[in-house]
Short mmCIF file of C-alpha atoms and ligand atoms in Angstrom, two decimals:
data_model
loop_
_atom_site.label_atom_id
_atom_site.label_comp_id
_atom_site.label_asym_id
_atom_site.label_seq_id
_atom_site.Cartn_x
_atom_site.Cartn_y
_atom_site.Cartn_z
CA MET A 1 0.00 0.00 0.00
CA ILE A 2 1.53 3.29 -1.10
CA LYS A 3 1.37 5.89 1.64
CA SER A 4 2.13 9.05 -0.31
CA LEU A 5 -0.67 10.83 -2.13
CA ARG A 6 1.78 11.81 -4.85
CA GLY A 7 2.75 8.14 -5.36
CA ARG A 8 -0.88 7.02 -5.42
CA LEU A 9 -1.91 9.69 -7.91
CA PHE A 10 1.06 8.96 -10.12
CA ILE A 11 0.52 5.20 -10.11
CA GLY A 12 -3.24 5.58 -10.66
CA LEU A 13 -2.87 8.03 -13.53
CA THR A 14 0.01 6.06 -15.06
CA ALA A 15 -2.12 2.89 -14.95
CA ILE A 16 -4.95 4.76 -16.73
CA ILE A 17 -2.51 6.06 -19.36
CA LEU A 18 -1.02 2.60 -19.90
CA VAL A 19 -4.40 0.83 -20.11
CA THR A 20 -5.76 3.49 -22.48
CA GLY A 21 -2.55 3.26 -24.51
CA ALA A 22 -2.76 -0.55 -24.64
CA ILE A 23 -6.44 -0.58 -25.70
CA GLY A 24 -5.91 2.23 -28.24
CA GLY A 25 -2.73 0.56 -29.50
CA THR A 26 -4.48 -2.82 -29.99
CA PHE A 27 -7.34 -1.22 -31.90
CA ALA A 28 -4.99 0.86 -34.05
CA TYR A 29 -2.78 -2.15 -34.76
CA ASN A 30 -5.67 -4.44 -35.76
CA TRP A 31 -7.30 -1.78 -37.89
CA ALA A 32 -4.03 -0.90 -39.68
CA PHE A 33 -3.28 -4.61 -40.20
CA GLY A 34 -6.71 -5.21 -41.79
CA GLU A 35 -6.35 -2.11 -43.97
CA ALA A 36 -2.90 -3.21 -45.18
CA ILE A 37 -4.25 -6.68 -46.13
CA GLU A 38 -7.12 -5.04 -48.05
CA MET A 39 -4.63 -2.77 -49.83
CA GLN A 40 -2.61 -5.78 -50.90
CA ASP A 41 -5.79 -7.49 -52.17
CA SER A 42 -6.55 -4.44 -54.24
CA VAL A 43 -3.00 -4.54 -55.67
CA LEU A 44 -3.62 -8.16 -56.68
CA ILE A 45 -6.91 -7.12 -58.33
CA GLN A 46 -5.19 -4.28 -60.21
CA LEU A 47 -2.43 -6.59 -61.40
CA ALA A 48 -5.02 -9.13 -62.51
CA SER A 49 -6.83 -6.41 -64.49
CA LEU A 50 -3.54 -5.55 -66.21
CA ALA A 51 -2.84 -9.19 -66.99
CA GLN A 52 -6.39 -9.77 -68.25
CA GLY A 53 -5.64 -8.28 -71.69
CA HIS A 54 -2.20 -9.71 -72.25
CA GLY A 55 -1.38 -13.36 -72.34
CA PHE A 56 1.92 -14.25 -70.92
CA SER A 57 3.95 -16.22 -73.37
CA GLY A 58 6.64 -17.15 -70.87
CA GLY A 59 6.21 -20.75 -69.83
CA GLN A 60 7.02 -20.00 -66.18
CA PRO A 61 5.60 -17.84 -63.46
CA LEU A 62 6.67 -14.22 -63.81
CA HIS A 63 8.67 -13.16 -60.89
CA GLY A 64 7.81 -10.24 -58.76
CA VAL A 65 6.24 -6.98 -59.65
CA GLU A 66 8.52 -5.70 -57.03
CA GLU A 67 11.34 -7.71 -55.52
CA ASP A 68 10.15 -7.84 -51.91
CA THR A 69 6.41 -7.98 -52.52
CA GLU A 70 6.82 -11.37 -54.22
CA VAL A 71 3.77 -11.26 -56.48
CA TRP A 72 3.58 -14.09 -58.99
CA LEU A 73 1.72 -14.18 -62.30
CA ILE A 74 0.97 -17.74 -63.30
CA GLU A 75 -0.40 -18.69 -66.73
CA SER A 76 -2.37 -21.90 -66.83
CA GLY A 77 -0.57 -24.75 -68.59
CA LYS A 78 2.58 -22.80 -69.40
CA ALA A 79 4.91 -23.98 -66.72
CA PRO A 80 7.39 -26.70 -67.50
CA GLN A 81 8.49 -27.04 -63.91
CA GLY A 82 6.15 -27.14 -60.96
CA ALA A 83 3.41 -28.10 -63.38
CA ALA A 84 1.74 -30.24 -60.75
CA ASP A 85 1.48 -27.28 -58.40
CA ASP A 86 0.06 -25.07 -61.15
CA ARG A 87 -2.41 -27.71 -62.23
CA GLU A 88 -3.67 -28.04 -58.72
CA LEU A 89 -3.96 -24.27 -58.47
CA PHE A 90 -6.07 -24.06 -61.61
CA THR A 91 -8.55 -26.60 -60.25
CA LEU A 92 -9.82 -23.69 -58.12
CA ARG A 93 -12.61 -21.48 -59.38
CA ASP A 94 -12.12 -17.84 -60.35
CA GLY A 95 -11.82 -15.23 -57.61
CA LEU A 96 -9.75 -14.25 -54.56
CA GLN A 97 -8.93 -17.00 -52.15
CA VAL A 98 -6.27 -18.55 -49.96
CA ALA A 99 -4.59 -21.64 -51.41
CA THR A 100 -1.44 -23.68 -51.15
CA TRP A 101 1.02 -23.25 -53.98
CA LYS A 102 4.51 -24.72 -54.03
CA SER A 103 3.81 -25.93 -50.50
CA GLN A 104 3.32 -22.45 -49.07
CA PRO A 105 0.08 -20.67 -48.27
CA VAL A 106 -0.67 -17.96 -50.81
CA ARG A 107 -3.38 -15.40 -51.44
CA VAL A 108 -4.39 -16.02 -55.03
CA LEU A 109 -6.71 -14.35 -57.55
CA LEU A 110 -7.77 -16.57 -60.45
CA ARG A 111 -9.22 -15.19 -63.66
CA THR A 112 -10.38 -16.65 -66.98
CA ARG A 113 -9.85 -14.60 -70.14
CA SER A 114 -12.39 -14.37 -72.90
CA ASP A 115 -10.37 -16.83 -74.99
CA GLY A 116 -10.75 -19.37 -72.20
CA SER A 117 -7.11 -19.16 -71.00
CA ARG A 118 -6.71 -18.86 -67.25
CA PHE A 119 -4.17 -17.08 -65.11
CA ALA A 120 -3.54 -16.45 -61.45
CA VAL A 121 -1.93 -13.65 -59.46
CA ALA A 122 -0.51 -15.06 -56.25
CA GLN A 123 1.35 -13.70 -53.24
CA PRO A 124 2.62 -15.75 -50.28
CA THR A 125 0.59 -14.94 -47.17
CA ALA A 126 3.81 -14.83 -45.08
CA VAL A 127 5.08 -11.90 -47.17
CA ARG A 128 1.68 -10.18 -47.05
CA ASP A 129 1.42 -10.59 -43.29
CA GLU A 130 4.91 -9.27 -42.75
CA THR A 131 4.19 -6.15 -44.81
CA ALA A 132 0.89 -5.63 -42.99
CA ARG A 133 2.55 -6.09 -39.60
CA ASP A 134 5.18 -3.57 -40.61
CA VAL A 135 2.54 -0.99 -41.52
CA ALA A 136 0.51 -1.74 -38.38
CA PHE A 137 3.55 -1.37 -36.13
CA ARG A 138 4.19 2.08 -37.50
CA THR A 139 0.77 3.22 -36.30
CA LEU A 140 1.89 2.28 -32.75
CA LEU A 141 4.89 4.60 -32.88
CA PRO A 142 3.10 7.87 -31.98
CA ILE A 143 1.33 6.12 -29.06
CA ALA A 144 4.64 4.69 -27.82
CA VAL A 145 6.24 8.15 -27.87
CA LEU A 146 3.19 9.81 -26.32
CA ILE A 147 2.95 7.52 -23.27
CA PRO A 148 6.31 8.46 -21.63
CA CYS A 149 5.61 12.13 -22.45
CA LEU A 150 2.22 11.87 -20.74
CA MET A 151 3.82 10.20 -17.72
CA VAL A 152 6.35 13.02 -17.36
CA VAL A 153 3.60 15.65 -17.73
CA THR A 154 1.46 13.79 -15.15
CA ALA A 155 4.35 13.74 -12.66
CA LEU A 156 4.93 17.48 -13.19
CA VAL A 157 1.24 18.34 -12.80
CA ILE A 158 0.99 16.26 -9.61
CA ALA A 159 4.13 17.86 -8.14
CA HIS A 160 2.81 21.32 -9.02
CA SER A 161 -0.65 20.63 -7.54
CA LEU A 162 0.77 19.27 -4.29
CA ARG A 163 3.26 22.10 -3.86
CA PRO A 164 1.00 24.19 -1.55
CA MET A 165 0.65 21.16 0.73
CA VAL A 166 4.43 20.59 0.82
CA ARG A 167 4.94 24.30 1.49
CA LEU A 168 2.43 24.22 4.33
CA ALA A 169 4.16 21.21 5.91
CA GLY A 170 7.52 23.00 5.55
CA ASP A 171 6.10 26.10 7.23
CA LEU A 172 4.77 24.04 10.11
CA ASP A 173 8.06 22.13 10.48
CA ALA A 174 10.12 25.31 10.52
CA ARG A 175 8.00 26.86 13.26
CA ARG A 176 9.15 27.36 16.79
CA ALA A 177 7.35 25.04 19.17
CA ASP A 178 5.57 27.96 20.83
CA ASP A 179 4.55 29.73 17.62
CA MET A 180 0.77 29.45 17.54
CA THR A 181 0.00 31.98 14.80
CA PRO A 182 -2.70 30.61 12.47
CA LEU A 183 -1.74 29.25 9.06
CA PRO A 184 -2.69 31.52 6.15
CA LEU A 185 -5.50 30.47 3.77
CA GLU A 186 -4.28 32.65 0.91
CA GLY A 187 -2.31 30.91 -1.77
CA THR A 188 -3.67 27.48 -0.88
CA PRO A 189 -6.15 25.44 -2.96
CA SER A 190 -9.73 25.52 -1.66
CA GLU A 191 -9.68 21.75 -1.02
CA MET A 192 -7.11 22.38 1.70
CA HIS A 193 -9.11 25.10 3.46
CA PRO A 194 -11.09 22.79 5.80
CA PHE A 195 -7.82 21.11 6.75
CA ILE A 196 -6.08 24.44 7.44
CA VAL A 197 -9.07 25.73 9.39
CA SER A 198 -8.94 22.56 11.55
CA ILE A 199 -5.21 22.99 12.19
CA ASN A 200 -5.77 26.63 13.08
CA GLY A 201 -8.53 25.60 15.50
CA LEU A 202 -6.16 23.10 17.08
CA LEU A 203 -3.42 25.73 17.34
CA ALA A 204 -5.85 28.12 19.03
CA ARG A 205 -6.93 25.45 21.53
CA MET A 206 -3.30 24.53 22.25
CA HIS A 207 -2.46 28.19 22.73
CA LEU A 208 -5.29 28.51 25.25
CA LEU A 209 -4.23 25.35 27.06
CA ILE A 210 -0.56 26.37 27.28
CA ASP A 211 -1.62 29.80 28.46
CA GLN A 212 -3.82 28.30 31.16
CA GLN A 213 -1.02 26.02 32.28
CA ARG A 214 1.50 28.83 32.36
CA ARG A 215 -0.86 30.99 34.38
CA PHE A 216 -1.49 28.13 36.77
CA VAL A 217 2.26 27.64 37.38
CA ALA A 218 2.75 31.40 37.75
CA ASP A 219 -0.19 31.68 40.17
CA ALA A 220 0.90 28.64 42.18
CA ALA A 221 4.49 29.92 42.42
CA HIS A 222 3.23 33.37 43.35
CA GLU A 223 0.92 32.00 46.03
CA LEU A 224 3.76 29.92 47.44
CA ARG A 225 6.12 32.87 47.62
CA THR A 226 4.43 34.64 50.54
CA PRO A 227 4.15 31.66 52.94
CA ILE A 228 7.68 30.56 52.11
CA THR A 229 9.04 34.04 52.81
CA ALA A 230 7.13 34.00 56.09
CA LEU A 231 8.56 30.59 56.99
CA SER A 232 12.10 31.79 56.11
CA LEU A 233 11.63 34.74 58.42
CA GLN A 234 10.46 32.42 61.19
CA ALA A 235 13.57 30.28 60.66
CA GLU A 236 15.76 33.41 60.76
CA ASN A 237 14.10 34.43 64.01
CA LEU A 238 15.18 31.15 65.57
CA ASP A 239 18.78 32.44 65.43
CA SER A 240 18.09 34.87 68.25
CA VAL A 241 16.53 32.17 70.43
CA ALA A 242 18.71 30.25 72.85
CA LEU A 243 18.60 26.69 71.53
CA PRO A 244 20.47 23.52 72.43
CA GLU A 245 23.31 22.61 70.02
CA THR A 246 21.40 19.78 68.28
CA ALA A 247 18.40 22.04 67.64
CA ARG A 248 20.73 24.72 66.25
CA GLU A 249 22.13 22.23 63.72
CA ARG A 250 18.60 21.37 62.64
CA VAL A 251 17.80 25.06 62.23
CA VAL A 252 20.78 25.42 59.86
CA ALA A 253 19.45 22.50 57.77
CA LEU A 254 15.97 24.02 57.91
CA LYS A 255 17.27 27.37 56.67
CA GLN A 256 19.14 25.71 53.80
CA GLY A 257 15.97 23.88 52.86
CA MET A 258 14.03 27.13 52.96
CA THR A 259 16.60 28.84 50.70
CA ARG A 260 16.38 25.99 48.19
CA THR A 261 12.59 26.10 48.18
CA LYS A 262 12.59 29.88 47.79
CA HIS A 263 14.98 29.55 44.84
CA LEU A 264 12.76 26.89 43.26
CA VAL A 265 9.68 29.08 43.59
CA GLU A 266 11.54 32.10 42.18
CA GLN A 267 12.82 30.08 39.22
CA LEU A 268 9.34 28.60 38.56
CA LEU A 269 7.84 32.05 38.62
CA ALA A 270 10.51 33.35 36.25
CA LEU A 271 9.97 30.42 33.88
CA ALA A 272 6.20 30.90 33.83
CA ARG A 273 6.59 34.66 33.37
CA HIS A 274 8.90 34.42 30.40
CA GLU A 275 7.11 31.58 28.69
CA GLY A 276 4.15 33.51 27.45
CA ILE A 277 5.99 36.54 26.15
CA ALA A 278 5.16 37.49 22.59
CA SER A 279 7.81 36.25 20.19
CA SER A 280 8.35 39.67 18.62
CA PRO A 281 10.80 41.84 20.56
CA ALA A 282 9.88 44.89 18.43
CA GLY A 283 7.53 46.33 21.05
CA MET A 284 10.00 46.07 23.91
CA PRO A 285 11.93 48.98 25.39
CA LEU A 286 15.56 49.68 24.63
CA ALA A 287 17.99 48.46 27.24
CA SER A 288 21.73 48.73 27.68
CA LEU A 289 23.13 45.20 27.80
CA ASP A 290 26.48 46.34 29.19
CA GLY A 291 24.78 48.48 31.86
CA VAL A 292 22.63 45.58 33.10
CA ALA A 293 25.64 43.23 33.02
CA ARG A 294 27.72 45.64 35.13
CA GLU A 295 24.96 45.78 37.76
CA VAL A 296 24.53 42.01 37.95
CA VAL A 297 28.29 41.38 38.11
CA ALA A 298 28.67 43.98 40.83
CA GLY A 299 25.89 42.27 42.80
CA LEU A 300 27.62 38.91 42.56
CA LEU A 301 31.16 40.05 43.39
CA PRO A 302 30.79 39.28 47.12
CA VAL A 303 29.69 35.71 46.28
CA SER A 304 32.64 35.23 43.93
CA LEU A 305 35.02 36.52 46.63
CA ASP A 306 33.51 34.03 49.09
CA HIS A 307 34.16 31.22 46.63
CA GLY A 308 37.67 32.46 45.82
CA ILE A 309 36.75 32.96 42.17
CA ASP A 310 38.00 35.78 39.98
CA LEU A 311 34.85 37.22 38.42
CA GLY A 312 35.28 40.09 35.97
CA PHE A 313 34.87 41.53 32.49
CA ALA A 314 37.16 40.43 29.68
CA LEU A 315 35.64 42.97 27.30
CA VAL A 316 32.75 45.45 27.56
CA GLU A 317 31.44 47.43 24.65
CA PRO A 318 28.35 49.61 24.88
CA VAL A 319 25.52 47.70 23.16
CA THR A 320 21.80 48.47 23.14
CA VAL A 321 19.23 45.74 22.59
CA ARG A 322 15.46 45.51 22.76
CA GLY A 323 14.22 43.84 25.94
CA GLU A 324 13.09 44.42 29.50
CA PRO A 325 16.12 45.05 31.77
CA VAL A 326 14.75 42.38 34.14
CA MET A 327 14.89 39.86 31.31
CA LEU A 328 18.51 40.71 30.51
CA ALA A 329 19.37 40.61 34.20
CA ALA A 330 17.71 37.17 34.52
CA ILE A 331 19.82 35.85 31.63
CA ILE A 332 23.11 37.13 33.06
CA ARG A 333 22.30 36.18 36.66
CA ASN A 334 21.42 32.60 35.72
CA LEU A 335 24.58 32.17 33.64
CA LEU A 336 26.79 33.63 36.35
CA ASP A 337 24.98 31.59 39.00
CA ASN A 338 25.87 28.41 37.09
CA ALA A 339 29.45 29.54 36.50
CA LEU A 340 29.90 30.39 40.19
CA ARG A 341 28.40 27.07 41.26
CA PHE A 342 30.49 24.88 38.96
CA THR A 343 33.83 26.71 38.99
CA PRO A 344 36.22 25.43 41.66
CA PRO A 345 37.94 27.91 44.01
CA GLY A 346 40.85 29.68 42.34
CA GLY A 347 39.05 29.65 38.99
CA THR A 348 38.04 32.55 36.80
CA ILE A 349 34.80 33.70 35.22
CA ASP A 350 35.09 36.08 32.29
CA VAL A 351 32.14 38.08 31.04
CA GLY A 352 32.39 39.62 27.58
CA ILE A 353 30.01 42.01 25.84
CA CYS A 354 30.62 43.20 22.32
CA ARG A 355 28.95 44.00 19.04
CA GLU A 356 29.42 41.91 15.91
CA ASN A 357 27.70 43.43 12.87
CA ASN A 358 24.03 43.41 13.86
CA ALA A 359 24.38 41.12 16.84
CA ALA A 360 25.02 41.92 20.45
CA ILE A 361 27.22 39.18 21.90
CA LEU A 362 27.17 38.24 25.56
CA GLN A 363 29.71 35.64 26.55
CA VAL A 364 30.27 33.96 29.91
CA GLU A 365 33.28 31.68 30.19
CA ASP A 366 34.22 29.77 33.32
CA THR A 367 36.94 27.35 34.34
CA GLY A 368 34.61 24.64 35.63
CA PRO A 369 34.25 21.09 34.32
CA GLY A 370 32.02 22.03 31.38
CA ILE A 371 28.96 20.00 30.35
CA ALA A 372 29.18 16.41 29.16
CA LEU A 373 28.45 16.24 25.41
CA ALA A 374 25.67 13.72 26.04
CA ASP A 375 23.86 16.31 28.20
CA MET A 376 24.30 19.27 25.85
CA ASP A 377 20.96 18.76 24.09
CA GLN A 378 19.01 18.40 27.29
CA VAL A 379 20.32 21.20 29.49
CA PHE A 380 17.64 23.53 28.14
CA GLU A 381 14.85 21.17 29.24
CA PRO A 382 13.13 22.30 32.44
CA PHE A 383 14.30 20.39 35.53
CA PHE A 384 17.21 18.78 33.71
CA ARG A 385 20.36 18.52 35.78
CA SER A 386 23.34 16.54 34.61
CA SER A 387 23.95 13.39 36.59
CA PRO A 388 25.23 13.16 39.22
CA PRO A 389 23.61 16.50 40.07
CA GLU A 390 26.05 18.86 41.67
CA GLY A 391 25.16 21.74 43.93
CA GLU A 392 21.66 22.86 44.71
CA GLY A 393 20.17 23.77 41.37
CA THR A 394 16.60 23.20 40.27
CA GLY A 395 17.46 22.55 36.64
CA LEU A 396 15.38 25.54 35.52
CA GLY A 397 18.07 28.20 35.00
CA LEU A 398 19.05 27.44 31.40
CA SER A 399 15.40 26.85 30.36
CA ILE A 400 14.61 30.34 31.65
CA VAL A 401 17.62 31.77 29.79
CA LYS A 402 16.64 29.97 26.58
CA ARG A 403 13.05 31.19 26.73
CA ILE A 404 14.06 34.77 27.31
CA VAL A 405 16.66 34.65 24.53
CA ASP A 406 14.06 33.11 22.17
CA SER A 407 11.50 35.75 22.99
CA LEU A 408 14.09 38.46 22.29
CA GLY A 409 14.72 36.92 18.87
CA GLY A 410 18.23 35.76 19.76
CA GLY A 411 20.16 32.51 20.00
CA ILE A 412 22.23 30.68 22.58
CA ALA A 413 25.19 28.35 22.11
CA LEU A 414 27.09 26.28 24.65
CA GLU A 415 30.57 24.93 24.05
CA ASN A 416 33.17 23.29 26.20
CA VAL A 417 36.51 25.03 26.04
CA ALA A 418 39.46 22.79 26.60
CA SER A 419 42.98 24.08 26.30
CA ALA A 420 46.25 23.06 27.95
CA GLY A 421 45.45 22.08 31.52
CA ARG A 422 42.11 23.88 31.66
CA SER A 423 38.50 23.12 31.02
CA GLY A 424 35.39 25.22 31.15
CA LEU A 425 32.07 26.16 29.62
CA ARG A 426 31.58 29.06 27.22
CA VAL A 427 28.03 30.30 26.82
CA THR A 428 27.49 32.66 23.90
CA ILE A 429 24.26 34.60 23.52
CA ARG A 430 23.47 36.63 20.41
CA LEU A 431 20.72 39.22 20.50
CA PRO A 432 19.66 41.55 17.71
CA VAL A 433 21.18 44.99 18.18
CA ALA A 434 18.60 47.77 18.51
CA GLU A 435 19.30 49.95 15.48
CA ALA A 436 18.47 53.32 17.03
CA ALA A 437 21.80 53.87 18.76
CA ALA A 438 20.81 57.49 19.34
CA GLU A 439 17.97 56.37 21.58
CA ARG A 440 20.41 54.69 23.92
CA PRO A 441 18.96 54.95 27.42
CA GLU A 442 21.04 56.35 30.18
N1 ATP B 501 28.79 26.58 33.83
C1 ATP B 501 28.47 25.29 33.95
N2 ATP B 501 29.44 24.36 34.11
C2 ATP B 501 29.13 23.05 34.21
N3 ATP B 501 27.86 22.56 34.13
C3 ATP B 501 26.87 23.45 33.97
C4 ATP B 501 27.10 24.84 33.85
N4 ATP B 501 25.92 25.46 33.64
C5 ATP B 501 24.97 24.51 33.68
N5 ATP B 501 25.53 23.28 33.86
C6 ATP B 501 24.81 21.99 33.89
O1 ATP B 501 23.55 22.17 33.34
C7 ATP B 501 22.52 21.80 34.28
C8 ATP B 501 21.33 22.69 34.08
O2 ATP B 501 21.62 24.03 34.43
P1 ATP B 501 20.47 25.00 34.86
O3 ATP B 501 21.01 26.34 35.05
O4 ATP B 501 19.37 24.84 33.87
O5 ATP B 501 19.95 24.37 36.18
P2 ATP B 501 20.56 24.47 37.62
O6 ATP B 501 21.71 25.40 37.62
O7 ATP B 501 20.79 23.08 38.07
O8 ATP B 501 19.35 25.07 38.43
P3 ATP B 501 19.02 26.63 38.69
O9 ATP B 501 19.70 27.39 37.61
O10 ATP B 501 17.54 26.71 38.62
O11 ATP B 501 19.53 26.93 40.02
C9 ATP B 501 23.16 21.97 35.60
O12 ATP B 501 22.55 21.14 36.55
C10 ATP B 501 24.60 21.55 35.34
O13 ATP B 501 24.72 20.17 35.38
MG1 MG B 502 21.47 27.38 36.89
#
């Protein structure tokens, strides 16, 4: 069973062409064959009419009117050789008939002249049939040439007719997973409209569903934030209470747990917030990427000092992009948070910001272990942490970064850098540069 519509159409139409060709060819062949035989009969009749007036004095059959047509004129009683054959032939009555002469089947026309002499015009049926077949075959030639031409034209017409469908599939394939804009009806054949309308309906329902889910996560995370903050405060308050040593240890564990939970809720909220952002960054405000980066780095310097890590800028160029400053800050904070977590003490973290043609480049390079190649594809999945999980991450950071970068119309690339005696991860983010440099915010 052929699955493709194109294959089915082609095979169906080709079968019709072949069957029609075969039927037409058979009819044409048989008709031309019959016509050729009749033509040859009429040649025999014409020759007989010519011979009617003139007796043939030669005592043997006259060979060929034309070499390859092999027509014989036989006068009764004038053949010294083969007389038996001739005698037998002249036992037949006048007229056109099939007979055996010289032990071969012949088409023969016998006539009697007014003086009573008889003659015959004969032609071997094998020769006649061969000539007729030859003529008949020639009528098949145009059909034989036409069939492959028709097959090529059919294939072209099918390919052309199915092109809108192939284009539609290509459009759908090339879409981002979260792009729910309806498919256009213009430029598509009307037969496809119900199909496109159904897909658009499905896209709208999916959009609604995803939106509901995103709002649910955002609401749940938001609702959790207040009680968790309250609980953290309560845990902090325990510090000022005189507690036995064992209880104090438990309070430390409790506070760590609270911090982790708070981080999880914050990350969930960030993920839900950035998920539903319109994919066009055109309507967003202008923001200074280098300015935001400076602020975030400054905020994290105490942490890097604690860890004994050298955090700083390798290169900073002023670059303006379109995006909310909180979004840019979330990108940089998450990348630096990872770098700080995975870089061992004594390591370095370099932040670079520059402009390359129309792209703003943000690069964060650390001297940690890097990411195993097998995990590279999955690190952007929510909740993915490479195994064995190190540190206290939730596995949401890079998904948040990816979503923000996507919504700003940019791209993200991760690569492990390995040079003599050093490893590390280099994250490169490209964002479109906001053209209006004059509008650069202060
Ligand atoms: N700079 C890095 N060096 C080595 N591994 C990294 C680095 N950044 C990320 N990873 C790996 O990718 C995984 C996913 O990172 P991601 O930021 O998404 O989550 P997380 O850091 O575990 O959690 P969160 O960011 O929410 O605190 C991490 O668990 C870690 O295994
Ligand atoms: Mg992280």
